[in-house]
C-alpha atoms as an extended CHARMM CRD file, in Angstrom:
* protein
*
       243  EXT
         1         1  MET       CA           -156.9100000000       56.0020000000     -154.9690000000  PROA      1               0.0000000000
         2         2  LYS       CA           -160.6590000000       56.2430000000     -155.2340000000  PROA      2               0.0000000000
         3         3  ILE       CA           -161.9620000000       58.1360000000     -158.3940000000  PROA      3               0.0000000000
         4         4  TYR       CA           -165.5020000000       59.5180000000     -158.6260000000  PROA      4               0.0000000000
         5         5  LYS       CA           -166.6210000000       60.6500000000     -161.9620000000  PROA      5               0.0000000000
         6         6  ALA       CA           -169.0040000000       63.4830000000     -162.0650000000  PROA      6               0.0000000000
         7         7  ALA       CA           -171.0560000000       64.5750000000     -165.1230000000  PROA      7               0.0000000000
         8         8  ASP       CA           -170.1350000000       68.2060000000     -164.6730000000  PROA      8               0.0000000000
         9         9  TYR       CA           -168.6600000000       70.8840000000     -162.4880000000  PROA      9               0.0000000000
        10        10  LYS       CA           -171.9320000000       71.2350000000     -160.3710000000  PROA      10              0.0000000000
        11        11  GLU       CA           -172.0280000000       67.4000000000     -159.6600000000  PROA      11              0.0000000000
        12        12  MET       CA           -168.2500000000       67.4640000000     -158.8760000000  PROA      12              0.0000000000
        13        13  SER       CA           -168.7570000000       70.2110000000     -156.4170000000  PROA      13              0.0000000000
        14        14  ARG       CA           -171.6470000000       68.4250000000     -154.7640000000  PROA      14              0.0000000000
        15        15  LYS       CA           -169.7570000000       65.1560000000     -154.4210000000  PROA      15              0.0000000000
        16        16  ALA       CA           -166.7220000000       66.8700000000     -153.0220000000  PROA      16              0.0000000000
        17        17  ALA       CA           -168.7970000000       68.8620000000     -150.4200000000  PROA      17              0.0000000000
        18        18  ASN       CA           -170.6210000000       65.7480000000     -149.2970000000  PROA      18              0.0000000000
        19        19  ILE       CA           -167.1230000000       64.0900000000     -148.6010000000  PROA      19              0.0000000000
        20        20  ILE       CA           -166.0360000000       67.1060000000     -146.6280000000  PROA      20              0.0000000000
        21        21  ALA       CA           -169.4010000000       67.2380000000     -144.8450000000  PROA      21              0.0000000000
        22        22  SER       CA           -169.0970000000       63.6370000000     -143.8040000000  PROA      22              0.0000000000
        23        23  GLN       CA           -165.6990000000       64.3070000000     -142.3170000000  PROA      23              0.0000000000
        24        24  VAL       CA           -167.2450000000       67.1630000000     -140.2480000000  PROA      24              0.0000000000
        25        25  ILE       CA           -170.1900000000       65.1010000000     -139.1080000000  PROA      25              0.0000000000
        26        26  LEU       CA           -168.0580000000       62.1480000000     -138.0500000000  PROA      26              0.0000000000
        27        27  LYS       CA           -165.5050000000       64.3040000000     -136.3480000000  PROA      27              0.0000000000
        28        28  PRO       CA           -166.9920000000       67.6810000000     -135.4690000000  PROA      28              0.0000000000
        29        29  ASP       CA           -163.6350000000       69.0700000000     -134.1700000000  PROA      29              0.0000000000
        30        30  CYS       CA           -161.5970000000       67.9380000000     -137.2480000000  PROA      30              0.0000000000
        31        31  VAL       CA           -158.8230000000       69.8920000000     -138.9250000000  PROA      31              0.0000000000
        32        32  LEU       CA           -159.6160000000       70.7040000000     -142.5490000000  PROA      32              0.0000000000
        33        33  GLY       CA           -156.8840000000       71.6460000000     -144.9300000000  PROA      33              0.0000000000
        34        34  LEU       CA           -158.3920000000       74.0150000000     -147.4480000000  PROA      34              0.0000000000
        35        35  ALA       CA           -157.5380000000       75.1870000000     -150.8970000000  PROA      35              0.0000000000
        36        36  THR       CA           -158.2570000000       78.2880000000     -152.9960000000  PROA      36              0.0000000000
        37        37  GLY       CA           -158.6650000000       78.9580000000     -156.7350000000  PROA      37              0.0000000000
        38        38  SER       CA           -161.6420000000       78.7450000000     -158.9680000000  PROA      38              0.0000000000
        39        39  THR       CA           -162.2380000000       74.9490000000     -158.8070000000  PROA      39              0.0000000000
        40        40  PRO       CA           -163.2520000000       74.6580000000     -155.1110000000  PROA      40              0.0000000000
        41        41  ILE       CA           -165.6370000000       77.6050000000     -155.1740000000  PROA      41              0.0000000000
        42        42  GLY       CA           -168.6190000000       75.3720000000     -155.9810000000  PROA      42              0.0000000000
        43        43  THR       CA           -167.6440000000       72.9480000000     -153.2010000000  PROA      43              0.0000000000
        44        44  TYR       CA           -167.5880000000       75.8760000000     -150.7200000000  PROA      44              0.0000000000
        45        45  GLU       CA           -170.9770000000       77.0270000000     -152.0780000000  PROA      45              0.0000000000
        46        46  ARG       CA           -172.4110000000       73.6970000000     -151.3860000000  PROA      46              0.0000000000
        47        47  LEU       CA           -170.9420000000       73.5370000000     -147.8290000000  PROA      47              0.0000000000
        48        48  VAL       CA           -172.4910000000       76.9640000000     -147.1060000000  PROA      48              0.0000000000
        49        49  SER       CA           -175.8550000000       75.6250000000     -148.3310000000  PROA      49              0.0000000000
        50        50  LEU       CA           -175.5750000000       72.5310000000     -146.0730000000  PROA      50              0.0000000000
        51        51  TYR       CA           -174.8840000000       74.8010000000     -143.1390000000  PROA      51              0.0000000000
        52        52  LYS       CA           -177.8680000000       77.0770000000     -143.8580000000  PROA      52              0.0000000000
        53        53  GLU       CA           -180.0990000000       73.9940000000     -144.2120000000  PROA      53              0.0000000000
        54        54  GLY       CA           -179.0030000000       73.0830000000     -140.7220000000  PROA      54              0.0000000000
        55        55  ASN       CA           -177.2810000000       70.0560000000     -141.7840000000  PROA      55              0.0000000000
        56        56  LEU       CA           -173.6620000000       71.0670000000     -140.9370000000  PROA      56              0.0000000000
        57        57  ASP       CA           -172.0100000000       72.6580000000     -137.9050000000  PROA      57              0.0000000000
        58        58  PHE       CA           -168.5940000000       74.2520000000     -138.2240000000  PROA      58              0.0000000000
        59        59  SER       CA           -168.4030000000       75.4940000000     -134.6140000000  PROA      59              0.0000000000
        60        60  ASN       CA           -165.6060000000       73.2160000000     -133.5040000000  PROA      60              0.0000000000
        61        61  VAL       CA           -163.8530000000       72.7890000000     -136.8850000000  PROA      61              0.0000000000
        62        62  LYS       CA           -160.2330000000       74.1120000000     -137.3290000000  PROA      62              0.0000000000
        63        63  THR       CA           -158.8250000000       74.9880000000     -140.6790000000  PROA      63              0.0000000000
        64        64  VAL       CA           -155.2990000000       75.4410000000     -142.2080000000  PROA      64              0.0000000000
        65        65  ASN       CA           -154.9800000000       76.7850000000     -145.7310000000  PROA      65              0.0000000000
        66        66  LEU       CA           -152.5240000000       75.4340000000     -148.1830000000  PROA      66              0.0000000000
        67        67  ASP       CA           -150.8900000000       78.7290000000     -149.1780000000  PROA      67              0.0000000000
        68        68  GLU       CA           -150.8180000000       82.5510000000     -149.2450000000  PROA      68              0.0000000000
        69        69  TYR       CA           -149.2060000000       85.0750000000     -151.5440000000  PROA      69              0.0000000000
        70        70  LYS       CA           -146.1560000000       86.6700000000     -149.9590000000  PROA      70              0.0000000000
        71        71  GLY       CA           -146.3350000000       90.4970000000     -149.6760000000  PROA      71              0.0000000000
        72        72  LEU       CA           -150.0830000000       90.5810000000     -150.1810000000  PROA      72              0.0000000000
        73        73  PRO       CA           -152.0700000000       92.0310000000     -147.2430000000  PROA      73              0.0000000000
        74        74  ARG       CA           -155.2250000000       90.3430000000     -146.0440000000  PROA      74              0.0000000000
        75        75  THR       CA           -157.2810000000       93.3210000000     -147.0850000000  PROA      75              0.0000000000
        76        76  ASN       CA           -156.3570000000       92.6950000000     -150.8240000000  PROA      76              0.0000000000
        77        77  ASP       CA           -159.1920000000       91.1020000000     -152.4750000000  PROA      77              0.0000000000
        78        78  GLN       CA           -156.7270000000       88.6830000000     -154.2180000000  PROA      78              0.0000000000
        79        79  SER       CA           -155.2860000000       87.4080000000     -150.9720000000  PROA      79              0.0000000000
        80        80  TYR       CA           -156.2160000000       83.9280000000     -150.0360000000  PROA      80              0.0000000000
        81        81  TYR       CA           -157.2790000000       85.1680000000     -146.5160000000  PROA      81              0.0000000000
        82        82  TYR       CA           -159.8590000000       87.4470000000     -148.3730000000  PROA      82              0.0000000000
        83        83  PHE       CA           -160.9240000000       84.6140000000     -150.6140000000  PROA      83              0.0000000000
        84        84  MET       CA           -161.6610000000       82.1680000000     -147.7170000000  PROA      84              0.0000000000
        85        85  HSD       CA           -163.6860000000       84.6770000000     -145.8970000000  PROA      85              0.0000000000
        86        86  GLU       CA           -165.6050000000       85.7080000000     -148.9370000000  PROA      86              0.0000000000
        87        87  ASN       CA           -166.4190000000       82.0740000000     -150.0140000000  PROA      87              0.0000000000
        88        88  LEU       CA           -166.7420000000       80.1380000000     -146.6810000000  PROA      88              0.0000000000
        89        89  PHE       CA           -165.6290000000       81.5440000000     -143.3350000000  PROA      89              0.0000000000
        90        90  ASP       CA           -168.0330000000       84.5760000000     -143.2560000000  PROA      90              0.0000000000
        91        91  LYS       CA           -170.9830000000       82.4030000000     -144.3470000000  PROA      91              0.0000000000
        92        92  VAL       CA           -170.8540000000       79.6750000000     -141.7320000000  PROA      92              0.0000000000
        93        93  ASN       CA           -170.5270000000       79.4790000000     -137.8850000000  PROA      93              0.0000000000
        94        94  ILE       CA           -166.8070000000       78.7200000000     -137.7840000000  PROA      94              0.0000000000
        95        95  ASP       CA           -164.8110000000       80.5210000000     -135.0270000000  PROA      95              0.0000000000
        96        96  PRO       CA           -162.4340000000       82.9370000000     -136.8310000000  PROA      96              0.0000000000
        97        97  ALA       CA           -159.7210000000       82.0240000000     -134.3120000000  PROA      97              0.0000000000
        98        98  ASN       CA           -159.8620000000       78.4840000000     -135.4940000000  PROA      98              0.0000000000
        99        99  THR       CA           -159.0100000000       79.5520000000     -139.1480000000  PROA      99              0.0000000000
       100       100  ASN       CA           -155.3570000000       79.6050000000     -140.1420000000  PROA      100             0.0000000000
       101       101  LEU       CA           -153.5090000000       80.7820000000     -143.1980000000  PROA      101             0.0000000000
       102       102  PRO       CA           -149.7790000000       81.6110000000     -143.6520000000  PROA      102             0.0000000000
       103       103  ASP       CA           -149.0540000000       85.2480000000     -142.9480000000  PROA      103             0.0000000000
       104       104  GLY       CA           -148.2250000000       86.7820000000     -146.4070000000  PROA      104             0.0000000000
       105       105  MET       CA           -146.9600000000       89.9560000000     -144.7090000000  PROA      105             0.0000000000
       106       106  GLU       CA           -144.2550000000       88.2640000000     -142.6830000000  PROA      106             0.0000000000
       107       107  PRO       CA           -141.0920000000       89.1370000000     -144.4580000000  PROA      107             0.0000000000
       108       108  ASP       CA           -138.8920000000       86.5170000000     -142.7380000000  PROA      108             0.0000000000
       109       109  SER       CA           -139.5630000000       83.4460000000     -144.6800000000  PROA      109             0.0000000000
       110       110  ASP       CA           -137.7770000000       81.0220000000     -142.4480000000  PROA      110             0.0000000000
       111       111  LYS       CA           -139.6260000000       82.3640000000     -139.3500000000  PROA      111             0.0000000000
       112       112  GLU       CA           -143.0850000000       82.1840000000     -140.9660000000  PROA      112             0.0000000000
       113       113  CYS       CA           -142.6250000000       78.7630000000     -142.5420000000  PROA      113             0.0000000000
       114       114  ALA       CA           -141.4070000000       77.3350000000     -139.2150000000  PROA      114             0.0000000000
       115       115  ARG       CA           -144.3220000000       78.9080000000     -137.4390000000  PROA      115             0.0000000000
       116       116  TYR       CA           -146.8650000000       77.4540000000     -139.8170000000  PROA      116             0.0000000000
       117       117  GLU       CA           -145.3510000000       73.9870000000     -139.8140000000  PROA      117             0.0000000000
       118       118  GLU       CA           -145.3680000000       74.0100000000     -135.9920000000  PROA      118             0.0000000000
       119       119  LEU       CA           -149.0590000000       75.3330000000     -135.9050000000  PROA      119             0.0000000000
       120       120  ILE       CA           -150.1980000000       72.3590000000     -138.1050000000  PROA      120             0.0000000000
       121       121  GLU       CA           -148.3470000000       69.9560000000     -135.8070000000  PROA      121             0.0000000000
       122       122  SER       CA           -149.9020000000       71.4380000000     -132.7570000000  PROA      122             0.0000000000
       123       123  LEU       CA           -153.3580000000       70.8510000000     -134.1590000000  PROA      123             0.0000000000
       124       124  GLY       CA           -152.5760000000       67.1580000000     -134.3590000000  PROA      124             0.0000000000
       125       125  GLY       CA           -152.2110000000       67.3050000000     -138.3080000000  PROA      125             0.0000000000
       126       126  VAL       CA           -154.7490000000       67.6440000000     -141.0020000000  PROA      126             0.0000000000
       127       127  ASP       CA           -157.7210000000       65.1110000000     -141.1390000000  PROA      127             0.0000000000
       128       128  LEU       CA           -158.7590000000       65.9130000000     -144.5870000000  PROA      128             0.0000000000
       129       129  GLN       CA           -156.7780000000       68.0380000000     -147.1150000000  PROA      129             0.0000000000
       130       130  LEU       CA           -158.6860000000       69.5780000000     -150.0640000000  PROA      130             0.0000000000
       131       131  LEU       CA           -156.5290000000       70.1880000000     -153.2110000000  PROA      131             0.0000000000
       132       132  GLY       CA           -156.8650000000       71.4240000000     -156.6300000000  PROA      132             0.0000000000
       133       133  LEU       CA           -154.6220000000       70.6560000000     -159.4940000000  PROA      133             0.0000000000
       134       134  GLY       CA           -152.5050000000       73.1000000000     -161.6070000000  PROA      134             0.0000000000
       135       135  HSD       CA           -151.9430000000       72.7260000000     -165.2770000000  PROA      135             0.0000000000
       136       136  ASN       CA           -148.2580000000       71.8840000000     -164.6780000000  PROA      136             0.0000000000
       137       137  GLY       CA           -149.1200000000       69.3830000000     -161.8880000000  PROA      137             0.0000000000
       138       138  HSD       CA           -148.6040000000       71.8280000000     -158.9250000000  PROA      138             0.0000000000
       139       139  ILE       CA           -150.5320000000       71.2440000000     -155.7440000000  PROA      139             0.0000000000
       140       140  GLY       CA           -150.5330000000       74.1910000000     -153.4080000000  PROA      140             0.0000000000
       141       141  PHE       CA           -147.6290000000       76.2180000000     -154.8250000000  PROA      141             0.0000000000
       142       142  ASN       CA           -145.4220000000       73.1860000000     -154.9950000000  PROA      142             0.0000000000
       143       143  GLU       CA           -144.1970000000       73.7100000000     -158.5460000000  PROA      143             0.0000000000
       144       144  PRO       CA           -142.3450000000       71.2420000000     -160.7430000000  PROA      144             0.0000000000
       145       145  ALA       CA           -138.7860000000       70.8140000000     -159.4250000000  PROA      145             0.0000000000
       146       146  ASP       CA           -135.8130000000       68.5090000000     -159.0780000000  PROA      146             0.0000000000
       147       147  ALA       CA           -137.0390000000       67.1980000000     -155.6390000000  PROA      147             0.0000000000
       148       148  PHE       CA           -140.0550000000       67.1960000000     -153.4920000000  PROA      148             0.0000000000
       149       149  ASP       CA           -140.1890000000       70.0440000000     -150.9370000000  PROA      149             0.0000000000
       150       150  LYS       CA           -141.0010000000       68.3930000000     -147.5350000000  PROA      150             0.0000000000
       151       151  VAL       CA           -142.2650000000       71.2480000000     -145.3710000000  PROA      151             0.0000000000
       152       152  THR       CA           -143.8870000000       74.6600000000     -145.4620000000  PROA      152             0.0000000000
       153       153  HSD       CA           -141.6240000000       76.9280000000     -147.5630000000  PROA      153             0.0000000000
       154       154  CYS       CA           -141.4440000000       80.0670000000     -149.5940000000  PROA      154             0.0000000000
       155       155  VAL       CA           -141.5780000000       79.3880000000     -153.3160000000  PROA      155             0.0000000000
       156       156  ASP       CA           -140.7530000000       81.4800000000     -156.4160000000  PROA      156             0.0000000000
       157       157  LEU       CA           -143.8420000000       81.1860000000     -158.6470000000  PROA      157             0.0000000000
       158       158  GLN       CA           -143.1920000000       79.9170000000     -162.1580000000  PROA      158             0.0000000000
       159       159  GLU       CA           -144.1810000000       81.9870000000     -165.1780000000  PROA      159             0.0000000000
       160       160  SER       CA           -146.9450000000       79.5110000000     -166.1100000000  PROA      160             0.0000000000
       161       161  THR       CA           -148.4940000000       80.0650000000     -162.6170000000  PROA      161             0.0000000000
       162       162  ILE       CA           -148.1700000000       83.7710000000     -162.7900000000  PROA      162             0.0000000000
       163       163  GLU       CA           -149.6910000000       83.6930000000     -166.1800000000  PROA      163             0.0000000000
       164       164  ALA       CA           -152.6580000000       81.6510000000     -164.9570000000  PROA      164             0.0000000000
       165       165  ASN       CA           -153.2250000000       83.9630000000     -162.0950000000  PROA      165             0.0000000000
       166       166  LYS       CA           -152.7660000000       87.2840000000     -163.8950000000  PROA      166             0.0000000000
       167       167  ARG       CA           -156.5810000000       87.3030000000     -164.8380000000  PROA      167             0.0000000000
       168       168  PHE       CA           -157.2950000000       88.1480000000     -161.1560000000  PROA      168             0.0000000000
       169       169  PHE       CA           -155.0250000000       91.1800000000     -161.1870000000  PROA      169             0.0000000000
       170       170  ALA       CA           -154.8830000000       94.5320000000     -163.0800000000  PROA      170             0.0000000000
       171       171  SER       CA           -151.7390000000       93.3070000000     -164.8620000000  PROA      171             0.0000000000
       172       172  ALA       CA           -149.2080000000       90.4890000000     -164.8130000000  PROA      172             0.0000000000
       173       173  ASP       CA           -146.8100000000       92.9320000000     -162.9830000000  PROA      173             0.0000000000
       174       174  ASP       CA           -149.3000000000       93.0810000000     -160.0310000000  PROA      174             0.0000000000
       175       175  VAL       CA           -149.2600000000       89.2570000000     -159.4730000000  PROA      175             0.0000000000
       176       176  PRO       CA           -147.0580000000       88.3390000000     -156.4490000000  PROA      176             0.0000000000
       177       177  LYS       CA           -143.9610000000       86.4710000000     -157.5320000000  PROA      177             0.0000000000
       178       178  GLN       CA           -143.6210000000       84.4580000000     -154.2920000000  PROA      178             0.0000000000
       179       179  ALA       CA           -145.8550000000       82.4820000000     -152.0050000000  PROA      179             0.0000000000
       180       180  TYR       CA           -145.8290000000       80.6050000000     -148.8280000000  PROA      180             0.0000000000
       181       181  THR       CA           -147.0690000000       77.0080000000     -149.1730000000  PROA      181             0.0000000000
       182       182  MET       CA           -147.3560000000       73.6940000000     -147.3540000000  PROA      182             0.0000000000
       183       183  GLY       CA           -144.6550000000       71.3090000000     -148.5730000000  PROA      183             0.0000000000
       184       184  ILE       CA           -145.2850000000       68.1160000000     -150.3400000000  PROA      184             0.0000000000
       185       185  GLY       CA           -144.3700000000       66.3030000000     -147.0960000000  PROA      185             0.0000000000
       186       186  THR       CA           -146.8120000000       68.3950000000     -145.0920000000  PROA      186             0.0000000000
       187       187  ILE       CA           -149.5610000000       67.4960000000     -147.5390000000  PROA      187             0.0000000000
       188       188  MET       CA           -148.6430000000       63.8960000000     -147.4990000000  PROA      188             0.0000000000
       189       189  ARG       CA           -149.0580000000       63.7670000000     -143.7450000000  PROA      189             0.0000000000
       190       190  ALA       CA           -152.7490000000       64.5680000000     -144.0370000000  PROA      190             0.0000000000
       191       191  LYS       CA           -154.8820000000       61.5720000000     -143.0270000000  PROA      191             0.0000000000
       192       192  LYS       CA           -157.0670000000       61.9580000000     -146.0830000000  PROA      192             0.0000000000
       193       193  VAL       CA           -156.6130000000       63.9100000000     -149.3610000000  PROA      193             0.0000000000
       194       194  LEU       CA           -159.5220000000       65.0390000000     -151.4370000000  PROA      194             0.0000000000
       195       195  LEU       CA           -158.6340000000       66.3850000000     -154.9380000000  PROA      195             0.0000000000
       196       196  VAL       CA           -161.0660000000       68.2320000000     -157.0740000000  PROA      196             0.0000000000
       197       197  VAL       CA           -160.4680000000       68.7940000000     -160.8640000000  PROA      197             0.0000000000
       198       198  SER       CA           -162.6800000000       70.2190000000     -163.6210000000  PROA      198             0.0000000000
       199       199  GLY       CA           -162.4690000000       70.7890000000     -167.2870000000  PROA      199             0.0000000000
       200       200  GLU       CA           -160.9880000000       69.2950000000     -170.4130000000  PROA      200             0.0000000000
       201       201  ASP       CA           -157.9180000000       71.5950000000     -170.1510000000  PROA      201             0.0000000000
       202       202  LYS       CA           -156.9220000000       69.5330000000     -167.0670000000  PROA      202             0.0000000000
       203       203  ALA       CA           -157.3540000000       66.0460000000     -168.8720000000  PROA      203             0.0000000000
       204       204  ASP       CA           -153.7140000000       65.7520000000     -169.8290000000  PROA      204             0.0000000000
       205       205  ILE       CA           -152.2490000000       66.5550000000     -166.3810000000  PROA      205             0.0000000000
       206       206  VAL       CA           -154.7100000000       64.2040000000     -164.7050000000  PROA      206             0.0000000000
       207       207  ALA       CA           -153.5540000000       61.4100000000     -166.7530000000  PROA      207             0.0000000000
       208       208  LYS       CA           -149.9760000000       62.3160000000     -166.3090000000  PROA      208             0.0000000000
       209       209  ALA       CA           -150.1820000000       62.8320000000     -162.4440000000  PROA      209             0.0000000000
       210       210  PHE       CA           -152.1520000000       59.8330000000     -161.6310000000  PROA      210             0.0000000000
       211       211  PHE       CA           -151.3080000000       57.2610000000     -164.3250000000  PROA      211             0.0000000000
       212       212  GLY       CA           -147.6950000000       58.3300000000     -165.0740000000  PROA      212             0.0000000000
       213       213  PRO       CA           -144.5040000000       57.9740000000     -163.0190000000  PROA      213             0.0000000000
       214       214  VAL       CA           -144.0640000000       59.5620000000     -159.6750000000  PROA      214             0.0000000000
       215       215  THR       CA           -141.7410000000       62.4420000000     -160.1710000000  PROA      215             0.0000000000
       216       216  PRO       CA           -141.1500000000       65.9260000000     -158.7850000000  PROA      216             0.0000000000
       217       217  ALA       CA           -141.5030000000       67.2470000000     -162.3170000000  PROA      217             0.0000000000
       218       218  VAL       CA           -145.2120000000       66.5280000000     -161.8340000000  PROA      218             0.0000000000
       219       219  PRO       CA           -145.7050000000       67.3520000000     -158.0500000000  PROA      219             0.0000000000
       220       220  ALA       CA           -149.1970000000       65.9320000000     -157.7850000000  PROA      220             0.0000000000
       221       221  SER       CA           -147.9250000000       62.4220000000     -158.8650000000  PROA      221             0.0000000000
       222       222  ILE       CA           -146.5660000000       61.8870000000     -155.2930000000  PROA      222             0.0000000000
       223       223  LEU       CA           -150.3080000000       61.4660000000     -154.2010000000  PROA      223             0.0000000000
       224       224  GLN       CA           -150.0470000000       57.9720000000     -155.9330000000  PROA      224             0.0000000000
       225       225  MET       CA           -148.1390000000       57.1360000000     -152.8230000000  PROA      225             0.0000000000
       226       226  HSD       CA           -150.6410000000       58.3160000000     -150.3000000000  PROA      226             0.0000000000
       227       227  GLY       CA           -152.8490000000       55.8020000000     -148.5660000000  PROA      227             0.0000000000
       228       228  ASP       CA           -156.2320000000       57.6170000000     -148.7350000000  PROA      228             0.0000000000
       229       229  VAL       CA           -156.7170000000       59.7760000000     -151.7570000000  PROA      229             0.0000000000
       230       230  THR       CA           -160.0430000000       60.5650000000     -153.3440000000  PROA      230             0.0000000000
       231       231  LEU       CA           -160.2300000000       62.1970000000     -156.8250000000  PROA      231             0.0000000000
       232       232  VAL       CA           -163.4490000000       63.7770000000     -157.7090000000  PROA      232             0.0000000000
       233       233  ALA       CA           -163.4140000000       65.0840000000     -161.2740000000  PROA      233             0.0000000000
       234       234  ASP       CA           -165.9330000000       65.8700000000     -164.0650000000  PROA      234             0.0000000000
       235       235  ALA       CA           -166.0650000000       63.6580000000     -167.2550000000  PROA      235             0.0000000000
       236       236  ALA       CA           -163.9520000000       66.2090000000     -169.1920000000  PROA      236             0.0000000000
       237       237  ALA       CA           -161.0630000000       66.1540000000     -166.7250000000  PROA      237             0.0000000000
       238       238  LEU       CA           -161.1350000000       62.3280000000     -166.7840000000  PROA      238             0.0000000000
       239       239  SER       CA           -161.3260000000       62.0060000000     -170.5500000000  PROA      239             0.0000000000
       240       240  LYS       CA           -157.7340000000       60.9750000000     -171.0580000000  PROA      240             0.0000000000
       241       241  ILE       CA           -157.2090000000       58.4760000000     -168.2470000000  PROA      241             0.0000000000
       242       242  PRO       CA           -156.6380000000       54.8340000000     -169.1990000000  PROA      242             0.0000000000
       243       243  GLN       CA           -159.8430000000       52.7630000000     -169.2880000000  PROA      243             0.0000000000
């Protein structure tokens, strides 16, 4: 694992965007695995700036997103489809036909999970997977469990995740209780993994996930077993790792 320490969120975002930009430049038709949430917003802003400056071309890039809420239409401003268009897709020259997310409105979980897994395989897999890190160690919506889920699946969101997301909704009752998410095995098949983490409130889980035992109780800990992981985090998030 490579660890890059940034002074603050802005520098973390810039470093992460540079890594993604390098992937796009080296392989213009690459497959990017993308994440949502507050942490990668700065990274997407920097990628948009690089595009507008004429330094980045997304015309042949394909994307697959980690997850999507089940039962939330794409028109809902809290859907991850909406988030990606708002923060990246509508601001660069990517072909909308090359962007992919789980279909949150597909009621048949088995059907949708199989479709999405097959889609990723048909693209040749993910060249670079961007990830955030939840306070309980979740990546995507892979919550702490007794075993690592291998493929795309429908997950019941834990109360801690619902609690963390309720600030985006009118009330906790409006937060979806399920989501479609890439499995740990799907994530681990990505050729490269880029993890972005910011804030002192993530310091404990960073230390536990990357310097503690590999266990499904801390889903992100499996990344210790991946051959090409880059962690870009600010000083606050790295404050509790062993020196």
